[in-house]
Coordinates of C-alpha atoms in Angstrom, one line a residue:
M1 CA -4.2 -50.5 -68.8
A2 CA -4.5 -51.7 -72.4
G3 CA -8.0 -51.8 -73.9
D4 CA -10.3 -50.2 -76.5
L5 CA -11.6 -46.7 -76.3
P6 CA -15.3 -47.1 -75.9
C7 CA -16.0 -43.7 -74.4
L8 CA -14.0 -41.4 -76.7
P9 CA -15.6 -39.8 -79.7
P10 CA -14.1 -41.1 -83.0
C11 CA -13.0 -37.6 -83.9
C12 CA -10.9 -37.5 -80.8
V13 CA -9.3 -40.8 -81.5
R14 CA -8.5 -39.8 -85.1
M15 CA -7.2 -36.4 -84.0
L16 CA -4.9 -38.0 -81.4
C17 CA -3.5 -40.4 -84.1
F18 CA -2.9 -37.6 -86.5
C19 CA -1.3 -35.1 -84.1
W20 CA 1.0 -37.8 -82.8
R21 CA 2.4 -38.7 -86.3
R22 CA 2.2 -35.4 -88.2
S23 CA 5.8 -34.3 -88.1
S24 CA 9.4 -35.6 -87.7
R25 CA 9.0 -35.4 -83.9
A26 CA 5.9 -37.4 -84.1
L27 CA 7.5 -39.9 -86.4
E28 CA 10.2 -40.4 -83.8
L29 CA 7.5 -41.2 -81.3
Y30 CA 6.0 -43.6 -83.8
C31 CA 9.4 -45.3 -84.3
P32 CA 11.4 -44.7 -81.1
H33 CA 14.7 -45.8 -82.6
G34 CA 14.4 -43.2 -85.4
D35 CA 14.0 -45.7 -88.2
L36 CA 11.9 -43.6 -90.5
S37 CA 11.8 -46.4 -93.1
A38 CA 9.6 -48.4 -90.7
V39 CA 7.2 -45.4 -90.7
M40 CA 7.1 -45.1 -94.4
N41 CA 6.4 -48.8 -94.7
S42 CA 3.8 -48.8 -92.0
Q43 CA 1.0 -48.6 -94.7
E44 CA 2.0 -52.2 -95.6
R45 CA 0.9 -53.4 -92.2
P46 CA -2.7 -53.7 -91.1
Q47 CA -4.0 -50.8 -89.1
S48 CA -4.5 -51.5 -85.4
R49 CA -7.6 -50.5 -83.5
P50 CA -7.3 -47.4 -81.2
Q51 CA -6.3 -48.5 -77.7
L52 CA -6.1 -47.0 -74.3
D53 CA -2.4 -47.6 -73.7
L54 CA 1.0 -45.8 -73.4
K55 CA 0.8 -44.6 -77.0
F56 CA -2.5 -43.0 -76.4
L57 CA -1.2 -41.2 -73.3
Q58 CA 1.8 -40.0 -75.3
R59 CA -0.4 -38.6 -78.0
F60 CA -2.7 -36.9 -75.6
L61 CA 0.2 -35.3 -73.7
R62 CA 1.7 -34.2 -77.0
I63 CA -1.5 -32.3 -77.7
Q64 CA -1.6 -30.8 -74.2
A65 CA 1.9 -29.5 -74.8
V66 CA 0.6 -27.6 -77.8
L67 CA -2.5 -26.3 -76.0
F68 CA -0.6 -25.2 -72.9
P69 CA 2.9 -24.2 -74.1
K70 CA 3.9 -22.3 -70.9
W71 CA 2.4 -21.3 -67.6
S72 CA 1.9 -17.7 -68.5
S73 CA 0.0 -18.5 -71.7
Q74 CA -3.6 -17.4 -72.2
N75 CA -4.9 -20.9 -72.3
V76 CA -3.4 -21.7 -68.9
L77 CA -4.9 -18.6 -67.4
M78 CA -8.3 -19.4 -68.8
F79 CA -8.0 -23.0 -67.5
L80 CA -7.1 -21.8 -63.9
T81 CA -10.0 -19.3 -64.1
L82 CA -12.3 -22.2 -65.0
L83 CA -10.9 -24.2 -62.1
C84 CA -11.8 -21.4 -59.6
V85 CA -15.3 -20.9 -61.1
T86 CA -16.0 -24.6 -61.1
L87 CA -14.9 -25.1 -57.5
L88 CA -17.0 -22.1 -56.4
E89 CA -20.0 -23.5 -58.4
Q90 CA -19.7 -26.8 -56.5
L91 CA -19.6 -25.0 -53.2
V92 CA -22.8 -23.1 -54.1
I93 CA -24.4 -26.3 -55.3
Y94 CA -23.5 -27.9 -51.9
Q95 CA -25.2 -25.0 -50.1
V96 CA -28.2 -25.2 -52.3
G97 CA -28.5 -28.9 -51.4
L98 CA -28.8 -28.0 -47.7
I99 CA -31.7 -25.6 -48.2
P100 CA -34.5 -28.2 -48.2
S101 CA -33.4 -29.7 -44.8
Q102 CA -33.2 -26.2 -43.3
Y103 CA -36.7 -25.4 -44.6
Y104 CA -38.0 -28.4 -42.6
G105 CA -36.5 -27.0 -39.4
V106 CA -37.8 -23.5 -40.0
L107 CA -41.3 -24.7 -40.9
G108 CA -41.3 -27.1 -38.0
N109 CA -40.5 -24.3 -35.6
K110 CA -42.9 -21.9 -37.3
D111 CA -40.1 -19.3 -37.5
L112 CA -41.4 -16.6 -39.9
S113 CA -38.2 -14.5 -39.6
G114 CA -36.0 -17.6 -40.2
F115 CA -38.3 -18.5 -43.2
K116 CA -37.8 -15.1 -44.8
T117 CA -34.0 -15.2 -44.2
L118 CA -33.7 -18.7 -45.6
T119 CA -35.8 -17.8 -48.6
A120 CA -33.6 -14.7 -49.3
I121 CA -30.5 -16.9 -49.0
A122 CA -32.0 -19.5 -51.3
L123 CA -32.8 -16.8 -53.9
V124 CA -29.3 -15.4 -53.7
L125 CA -27.7 -18.8 -54.1
I126 CA -29.9 -19.6 -57.1
V127 CA -28.9 -16.4 -58.8
V128 CA -25.3 -16.9 -58.0
N129 CA -25.4 -20.5 -59.2
S130 CA -27.0 -19.4 -62.5
T131 CA -24.4 -16.7 -62.9
L132 CA -21.6 -19.2 -62.3
K133 CA -23.0 -21.7 -64.7
S134 CA -23.2 -19.0 -67.4
F135 CA -19.7 -17.9 -66.6
D136 CA -18.5 -21.5 -66.7
Q137 CA -20.1 -22.0 -70.2
F138 CA -18.6 -18.7 -71.4
I139 CA -15.1 -19.6 -70.3
S140 CA -15.5 -23.0 -71.9
N141 CA -16.4 -21.5 -75.2
L142 CA -13.5 -19.1 -75.0
M143 CA -11.2 -22.0 -74.4
Y144 CA -12.7 -23.9 -77.3
V145 CA -12.0 -21.0 -79.7
S146 CA -8.5 -20.5 -78.3
W147 CA -7.6 -24.2 -78.3
R148 CA -8.9 -24.6 -81.9
K149 CA -6.9 -21.6 -83.1
T150 CA -3.7 -22.8 -81.3
L151 CA -4.0 -26.4 -82.5
T152 CA -4.9 -25.5 -86.0
E153 CA -2.0 -23.0 -86.4
D154 CA 0.4 -25.6 -85.0
L155 CA -0.9 -28.3 -87.4
H156 CA -0.7 -26.0 -90.3
C157 CA 2.9 -24.9 -89.5
Q158 CA 4.0 -28.5 -89.4
Y159 CA 1.8 -29.6 -92.3
F160 CA 3.5 -27.1 -94.7
E161 CA 7.0 -27.5 -93.2
G162 CA 9.4 -29.6 -95.3
Q163 CA 6.6 -30.6 -97.7
V164 CA 4.9 -32.8 -95.1
Y165 CA 1.6 -32.2 -96.9
Y166 CA 3.0 -33.9 -100.0
T167 CA 4.4 -36.9 -97.9
L168 CA 1.0 -37.4 -96.2
N169 CA -1.2 -37.1 -99.3
V170 CA 1.0 -38.9 -101.8
L171 CA 3.8 -41.0 -100.2
H172 CA 2.4 -41.8 -96.8
E173 CA -1.3 -42.6 -97.4
D174 CA -1.9 -44.6 -94.2
I175 CA -3.2 -41.3 -92.6
D176 CA -6.5 -40.7 -94.5
N177 CA -7.9 -37.3 -95.3
P178 CA -5.4 -35.0 -93.5
D179 CA -7.6 -32.0 -94.5
Q180 CA -10.6 -33.4 -92.6
R181 CA -8.4 -34.0 -89.5
I182 CA -7.0 -30.5 -89.6
S183 CA -10.4 -28.8 -90.1
Q184 CA -13.3 -30.9 -89.0
D185 CA -11.7 -33.2 -86.4
V186 CA -9.8 -30.4 -84.7
E187 CA -13.1 -28.5 -84.3
R188 CA -14.8 -31.5 -82.8
F189 CA -11.9 -32.5 -80.6
C190 CA -11.6 -28.9 -79.1
R191 CA -15.3 -28.6 -78.6
Q192 CA -15.6 -32.0 -76.9
L193 CA -12.5 -31.2 -74.7
S194 CA -13.8 -27.8 -73.7
S195 CA -17.2 -29.2 -72.8
M196 CA -15.5 -31.8 -70.6
A197 CA -13.0 -29.5 -69.0
S198 CA -15.1 -28.4 -66.1
K199 CA -16.2 -31.9 -65.4
L200 CA -12.7 -33.2 -65.5
I201 CA -11.5 -30.5 -63.1
I202 CA -14.1 -31.1 -60.4
S203 CA -14.4 -34.9 -60.7
P204 CA -11.4 -35.8 -58.5
F205 CA -12.6 -33.4 -55.7
T206 CA -16.2 -34.7 -55.8
L207 CA -15.1 -38.3 -56.0
A208 CA -12.8 -37.9 -53.0
Y209 CA -15.4 -36.0 -51.0
Y210 CA -18.4 -38.3 -51.6
T211 CA -16.2 -41.4 -51.1
Y212 CA -15.3 -40.0 -47.7
Q213 CA -18.9 -39.2 -46.9
C214 CA -20.0 -42.7 -48.0
F215 CA -17.3 -44.3 -45.9
H216 CA -18.2 -42.2 -42.9
S217 CA -21.8 -43.3 -43.1
T218 CA -21.6 -46.9 -44.1
G219 CA -18.0 -48.0 -43.6
W220 CA -16.1 -49.9 -46.2
L221 CA -19.2 -51.6 -47.7
G222 CA -20.5 -48.5 -49.3
P223 CA -17.4 -47.4 -51.3
V224 CA -16.5 -50.9 -52.2
S225 CA -20.0 -51.5 -53.6
I226 CA -20.0 -48.3 -55.5
F227 CA -16.6 -48.8 -57.1
G228 CA -17.5 -52.5 -57.8
Y229 CA -20.6 -51.3 -59.6
F230 CA -18.5 -48.8 -61.6
V231 CA -15.9 -51.5 -62.6
I232 CA -18.6 -53.9 -63.7
G233 CA -20.4 -51.1 -65.7
T234 CA -17.2 -50.1 -67.4
V235 CA -16.5 -53.7 -68.5
V236 CA -20.0 -54.1 -69.9
N237 CA -19.8 -50.8 -71.6
K238 CA -16.5 -51.8 -73.2
M239 CA -17.9 -55.0 -74.5
L240 CA -21.0 -53.3 -76.0
M241 CA -19.3 -50.1 -77.3
S242 CA -16.0 -51.4 -78.7
P243 CA -17.5 -52.6 -82.0
I244 CA -19.4 -49.3 -82.4
V245 CA -16.3 -47.2 -81.9
S246 CA -14.5 -48.9 -84.7
K247 CA -17.6 -48.4 -87.0
L248 CA -17.7 -44.7 -86.0
V249 CA -14.0 -44.3 -86.8
Q250 CA -14.7 -45.9 -90.2
Q251 CA -17.7 -43.6 -90.7
E252 CA -15.5 -40.6 -90.1
K253 CA -13.1 -41.9 -92.8
L254 CA -15.9 -42.4 -95.2
E255 CA -17.3 -39.0 -94.5
G256 CA -13.9 -37.5 -95.4
D257 CA -13.7 -39.6 -98.6
F258 CA -17.2 -38.4 -99.5
R259 CA -16.3 -34.8 -99.1
F260 CA -13.1 -35.2 -101.0
K261 CA -14.9 -36.7 -104.0
H262 CA -17.2 -33.7 -104.0
M263 CA -14.1 -31.5 -104.0
Q264 CA -12.8 -33.4 -107.0
I265 CA -16.0 -32.8 -108.8
R266 CA -15.8 -29.1 -108.0
V267 CA -12.1 -28.9 -109.3
N268 CA -12.9 -31.1 -112.4
A269 CA -16.4 -29.7 -113.0
E270 CA -15.6 -28.6 -116.6
P271 CA -13.8 -31.8 -117.7
A272 CA -16.6 -33.9 -116.3
A273 CA -19.2 -31.7 -118.0
F274 CA -17.5 -32.2 -121.4
Y275 CA -18.4 -35.9 -121.1
S276 CA -22.1 -35.1 -120.6
R277 CA -24.5 -36.4 -123.2
S278 CA -26.5 -34.4 -125.7
E279 CA -29.7 -35.4 -127.5
E280 CA -29.4 -36.4 -131.1
E281 CA -31.3 -34.3 -133.6
M282 CA -32.8 -35.3 -137.0
V283 CA -30.1 -33.9 -139.3
P284 CA -27.8 -35.0 -142.1
E285 CA -25.6 -37.8 -140.8
D286 CA -22.4 -36.3 -142.2
T287 CA -22.7 -33.1 -140.1
A288 CA -21.8 -32.7 -136.4
F289 CA -22.0 -28.9 -135.7
L290 CA -23.7 -26.0 -137.4
L291 CA -23.0 -22.4 -136.3
E292 CA -24.9 -19.5 -137.8
R293 CA -23.8 -15.9 -137.2
V294 CA -22.5 -16.9 -133.8
T295 CA -21.2 -14.1 -131.5
L296 CA -19.4 -15.3 -128.3
A297 CA -18.5 -13.3 -125.2
V298 CA -17.3 -14.2 -121.7
P299 CA -20.4 -14.6 -119.5
S300 CA -18.8 -13.0 -116.4
S301 CA -17.1 -10.0 -118.0
G302 CA -18.8 -9.6 -121.4
K303 CA -15.4 -9.6 -123.2
L304 CA -16.0 -10.2 -126.9
L305 CA -14.2 -13.3 -128.3
I306 CA -15.9 -14.2 -131.6
K307 CA -18.3 -12.2 -133.8
D308 CA -20.6 -13.4 -136.6
L309 CA -19.0 -16.8 -137.1
N310 CA -20.7 -19.1 -139.7
L311 CA -19.3 -22.7 -139.6
K312 CA -20.3 -26.2 -140.6
I313 CA -18.3 -29.1 -139.2
S314 CA -18.9 -32.2 -141.3
Q315 CA -17.4 -35.6 -141.5
G316 CA -13.9 -35.8 -143.0
N317 CA -13.2 -32.1 -142.6
N318 CA -10.7 -31.9 -139.7
L319 CA -10.6 -28.4 -138.0
L320 CA -7.7 -26.9 -136.1
I321 CA -8.4 -24.0 -133.8
V322 CA -5.5 -21.7 -133.1
G323 CA -4.8 -18.3 -131.5
N324 CA -3.1 -16.6 -128.7
T325 CA -4.0 -17.1 -125.1
G326 CA -7.3 -15.5 -124.1
T327 CA -8.7 -15.3 -127.6
G328 CA -11.5 -17.9 -126.9
K329 CA -10.3 -21.3 -128.1
T330 CA -11.5 -23.3 -125.2
S331 CA -14.6 -21.1 -124.9
F332 CA -15.4 -22.0 -128.5
L333 CA -15.4 -25.7 -127.4
R334 CA -17.6 -24.8 -124.5
V335 CA -20.2 -23.4 -126.9
L336 CA -20.0 -26.5 -129.1
S337 CA -20.6 -28.8 -126.1
G338 CA -23.5 -26.6 -124.8
L339 CA -21.7 -25.6 -121.6
W340 CA -21.9 -21.9 -122.7
E341 CA -24.6 -20.2 -124.7
S342 CA -23.7 -17.9 -127.5
T343 CA -24.4 -14.2 -127.2
Q344 CA -26.0 -14.1 -130.6
G345 CA -26.7 -16.6 -133.3
S346 CA -27.5 -20.3 -133.1
V347 CA -25.3 -23.3 -132.3
S348 CA -26.6 -26.7 -133.2
M349 CA -25.0 -30.0 -132.1
L350 CA -26.3 -32.4 -134.7
T351 CA -25.0 -35.6 -133.4
C352 CA -25.2 -37.7 -130.2
F353 CA -22.6 -38.4 -127.5
G354 CA -20.6 -41.6 -127.7
P355 CA -19.3 -44.1 -130.2
H356 CA -21.7 -43.1 -133.0
G357 CA -21.4 -39.3 -132.3
V358 CA -18.9 -37.0 -130.6
V359 CA -16.5 -37.3 -127.7
F360 CA -14.8 -34.3 -126.0
L361 CA -11.3 -34.7 -124.6
P362 CA -10.9 -31.7 -122.3
Q363 CA -7.6 -30.0 -121.6
R364 CA -7.5 -31.5 -118.1
P365 CA -8.2 -35.2 -118.2
F366 CA -11.0 -36.5 -116.0
F367 CA -10.7 -39.8 -114.1
T368 CA -12.9 -41.5 -111.5
D369 CA -12.2 -44.0 -108.8
G370 CA -12.2 -47.6 -109.9
T371 CA -10.3 -50.1 -112.0
L372 CA -8.3 -49.5 -115.2
R373 CA -11.2 -50.9 -117.2
E374 CA -13.5 -48.3 -115.7
Q375 CA -11.1 -45.5 -116.6
V376 CA -11.0 -46.7 -120.2
I377 CA -14.7 -47.2 -120.8
Y378 CA -15.8 -44.1 -118.9
P379 CA -18.5 -42.8 -119.1
L380 CA -20.2 -45.6 -120.9
K381 CA -20.0 -48.3 -118.2
E382 CA -23.8 -49.0 -118.5
I383 CA -23.4 -49.5 -122.2
Y384 CA -20.6 -52.0 -121.8
P385 CA -21.4 -53.6 -118.5
L386 CA -19.9 -57.0 -119.2
S387 CA -16.3 -57.8 -119.7
G388 CA -15.3 -60.5 -122.2
S389 CA -12.2 -61.7 -124.0
A390 CA -13.0 -59.6 -127.1
D391 CA -13.5 -56.5 -125.1
D392 CA -10.3 -57.2 -123.1
E393 CA -8.3 -57.6 -126.3
R394 CA -9.6 -54.2 -127.6
I395 CA -8.6 -52.5 -124.4
L396 CA -5.1 -54.1 -124.3
R397 CA -4.6 -53.2 -128.0
F398 CA -5.5 -49.5 -127.4
L399 CA -3.4 -49.3 -124.2
E400 CA -0.5 -50.5 -126.4
L401 CA -1.3 -48.0 -129.1
A402 CA -1.3 -45.2 -126.5
G403 CA 2.0 -46.4 -125.0
L404 CA 0.6 -47.6 -121.7
S405 CA 1.2 -51.3 -121.8
D406 CA 3.1 -51.1 -118.5
L407 CA 0.1 -49.6 -116.8
L408 CA -1.6 -53.0 -116.8
A409 CA 1.2 -54.5 -114.7
R410 CA 1.2 -51.5 -112.3
T411 CA -2.6 -51.9 -111.7
G412 CA -2.5 -55.7 -111.5
G413 CA -5.0 -56.2 -114.3
L414 CA -8.0 -54.5 -115.9
D415 CA -10.4 -55.3 -113.1
Q416 CA -8.1 -55.1 -110.1
Q417 CA -9.4 -52.5 -107.6
V418 CA -6.8 -49.9 -106.8
D419 CA -6.7 -47.6 -103.7
W420 CA -4.8 -44.7 -105.2
N421 CA -5.8 -41.4 -106.8
W422 CA -5.2 -41.6 -110.5
Y423 CA -4.2 -37.9 -110.5
D424 CA -1.4 -38.7 -108.0
I425 CA 0.0 -41.8 -109.7
L426 CA 0.0 -40.8 -113.4
S427 CA 2.2 -38.2 -114.8
P428 CA 0.6 -35.5 -117.0
G429 CA 1.8 -37.3 -120.1
E430 CA 0.4 -40.6 -118.9
M431 CA -3.0 -39.0 -118.1
Q432 CA -3.2 -37.7 -121.7
R433 CA -2.2 -41.1 -123.0
L434 CA -4.9 -42.7 -120.9
S435 CA -7.5 -40.2 -122.2
F436 CA -6.5 -41.2 -125.8
T437 CA -7.0 -44.9 -124.8
R438 CA -10.5 -44.0 -123.7
L439 CA -11.0 -42.1 -127.0
F440 CA -9.7 -45.1 -129.0
Y441 CA -12.1 -47.4 -127.1
L442 CA -15.1 -45.2 -127.6
Q443 CA -14.1 -44.7 -131.3
P444 CA -16.6 -41.8 -132.0
R445 CA -17.1 -40.3 -135.4
Y446 CA -16.1 -36.9 -134.1
A447 CA -13.4 -36.2 -131.5
V448 CA -13.0 -32.7 -130.0
L449 CA -9.5 -32.3 -128.5
D450 CA -8.6 -29.4 -126.3
E451 CA -4.7 -29.3 -126.3
A452 CA -4.9 -33.0 -125.6
T453 CA -1.2 -33.6 -126.4
S454 CA 0.3 -30.6 -124.7
A455 CA 2.3 -32.8 -122.2
L456 CA 3.5 -35.2 -125.0
T457 CA 6.3 -35.0 -127.5
E458 CA 5.6 -34.3 -131.2
E459 CA 6.5 -37.9 -132.0
V460 CA 4.0 -39.3 -129.6
E461 CA 1.5 -36.7 -130.7
H462 CA 1.9 -37.8 -134.3
E463 CA 1.3 -41.5 -133.4
L464 CA -1.9 -40.7 -131.4
Y465 CA -3.3 -38.4 -134.1
H466 CA -2.5 -40.9 -136.8
T467 CA -4.3 -43.6 -134.9
C468 CA -7.4 -41.4 -134.5
I469 CA -7.5 -40.8 -138.3
H470 CA -6.9 -44.5 -138.9
L471 CA -10.0 -45.3 -136.7
G472 CA -12.1 -43.0 -138.9
M473 CA -12.5 -40.0 -136.5
T474 CA -13.1 -36.4 -137.7
L475 CA -11.0 -34.2 -135.5
I476 CA -11.7 -30.7 -134.0
S477 CA -8.6 -29.7 -132.2
V478 CA -7.3 -26.8 -130.2
G479 CA -3.5 -26.5 -130.1
H480 CA -0.5 -24.3 -130.5
R481 CA 2.0 -26.6 -132.3
T482 CA 2.4 -26.2 -136.0
S483 CA 2.9 -30.0 -136.2
L484 CA -0.8 -30.4 -135.7
E485 CA -1.6 -28.7 -139.1
R486 CA -0.8 -31.8 -141.1
F487 CA -3.7 -33.6 -139.6
H488 CA -6.3 -30.9 -140.3
S489 CA -7.8 -29.6 -143.6
W490 CA -9.2 -26.4 -142.1
I491 CA -7.6 -23.9 -139.7
L492 CA -9.8 -21.5 -137.6
R493 CA -7.6 -18.7 -136.3
L494 CA -9.0 -16.6 -133.4
C495 CA -7.5 -13.1 -133.3
G496 CA -9.2 -11.6 -130.3
G497 CA -11.8 -8.8 -130.2
G498 CA -14.2 -10.8 -132.1
R499 CA -11.9 -11.2 -135.2
W500 CA -11.3 -14.6 -136.8
E501 CA -10.3 -16.2 -140.1
L502 CA -11.0 -19.6 -141.5
T503 CA -8.4 -20.9 -143.9
K504 CA -8.2 -24.1 -145.9
N505 CA -4.9 -25.8 -145.1
E506 CA -4.0 -26.7 -148.6
S507 CA -3.3 -23.0 -149.5
T508 CA -2.7 -19.8 -147.6
K509 CA -5.7 -18.0 -149.1
C510 CA -8.1 -16.7 -146.5
L511 CA -11.5 -18.1 -147.6
L512 CA -13.6 -16.4 -144.9
A513 CA -12.7 -13.6 -142.7
N514 CA -14.2 -11.0 -140.4
K515 CA -12.2 -7.8 -140.5
G516 CA -9.0 -9.8 -140.8
C517 CA -6.2 -10.4 -138.3

């Protein structure tokens, strides 16, 4: 009975695989002797192709146990109703098939009364047949909705039980895109199964009936010829469709990966936008940002954050932005990068993005798929397309300065492709260290840091900031720690309600203020 699955849609195959292994009970089926370590190490073995064997039948029966939990359930009642409607529909279709031969008899006998009676019967049968087909489709749609609801709820219960969601997404990655399987594949599986239900119900009866009729008319030659043709057609279909099924399963996986990447962009939209480029303007080379009577408010609510701020950020004047939560520190950086527009006044970014200009390090680090080298040089891959020994030495040195020398061994090299999600593998501190490695590599004249060391110790923070200054960067930082003040010559304190004060760090005198704090 072993063989490929040429006739099943790929979503059904994927759904069966997932439902069969999604919980502890499923894991016991996957490993009959209860050795869960074999399951956890299964990702080290090559994935086998879907096959029509005992495993497949176990998975399919496991799903049926979820869809039909007991005889008195709603799904069972709908299925029995569909059975009755389908059988009645086949009886009507059989009667409709007899009408043409009866017409020949009536017309041959020139029986007007019989013709009228037969026509009336034909009209009634046609109406009844149309009604039964509509009712069949209606019940199938009800079953689809009910099956999808039942299977989705069962999957969610087990997905969030005992942190299975964490195991599947982080520790047990041989099952790809569980979210797609629970949402999209369940929908397709239930829709496909509901559309096939009436055909599966009636097929054994029609097969038995017409086999008998064929045998009664032609003897053994008729049934043997028909079933032989069926077997040969199945073998040919298997040979032609098997490669296509594997490609379709792979397509489903890639579709899930594609959607997941878009979800990552949605979640990390702001960090990614902070890396966008700005056009360079003809201005003095020692100036990065110029703000003139800037008033800033939250776009969605109109909450006033900053009022009438005049500020010039030039080379060598490191600026620290402090304040309580909700006073507009990160919002101020959004204005500097051009993500937000000021309510009043003008904000000019007077430098370019990249090594000769400014680089933003957002509060949440942003990483892409790819090698360790691609993480370090992002987003300037097209500027540094070729790797060389000199470039390798720079990256290795900056990894060491950021305290990530061991990451090279974990990835297997700078250009070794990895199949993991960087957000799952790296700790928050490691992600911030890798962001600083990227900053060291880009080596801009200005670095805008939004709480870029919040997950690191003050000792590590000191080393990273010291390296930035040693590399000649002018720093614009947002932070809460007083330990950051030693690296900045100016402190902009946001007090809320539009109030702010700009203080030179060398003294406590408030040089510029707007209504004070």
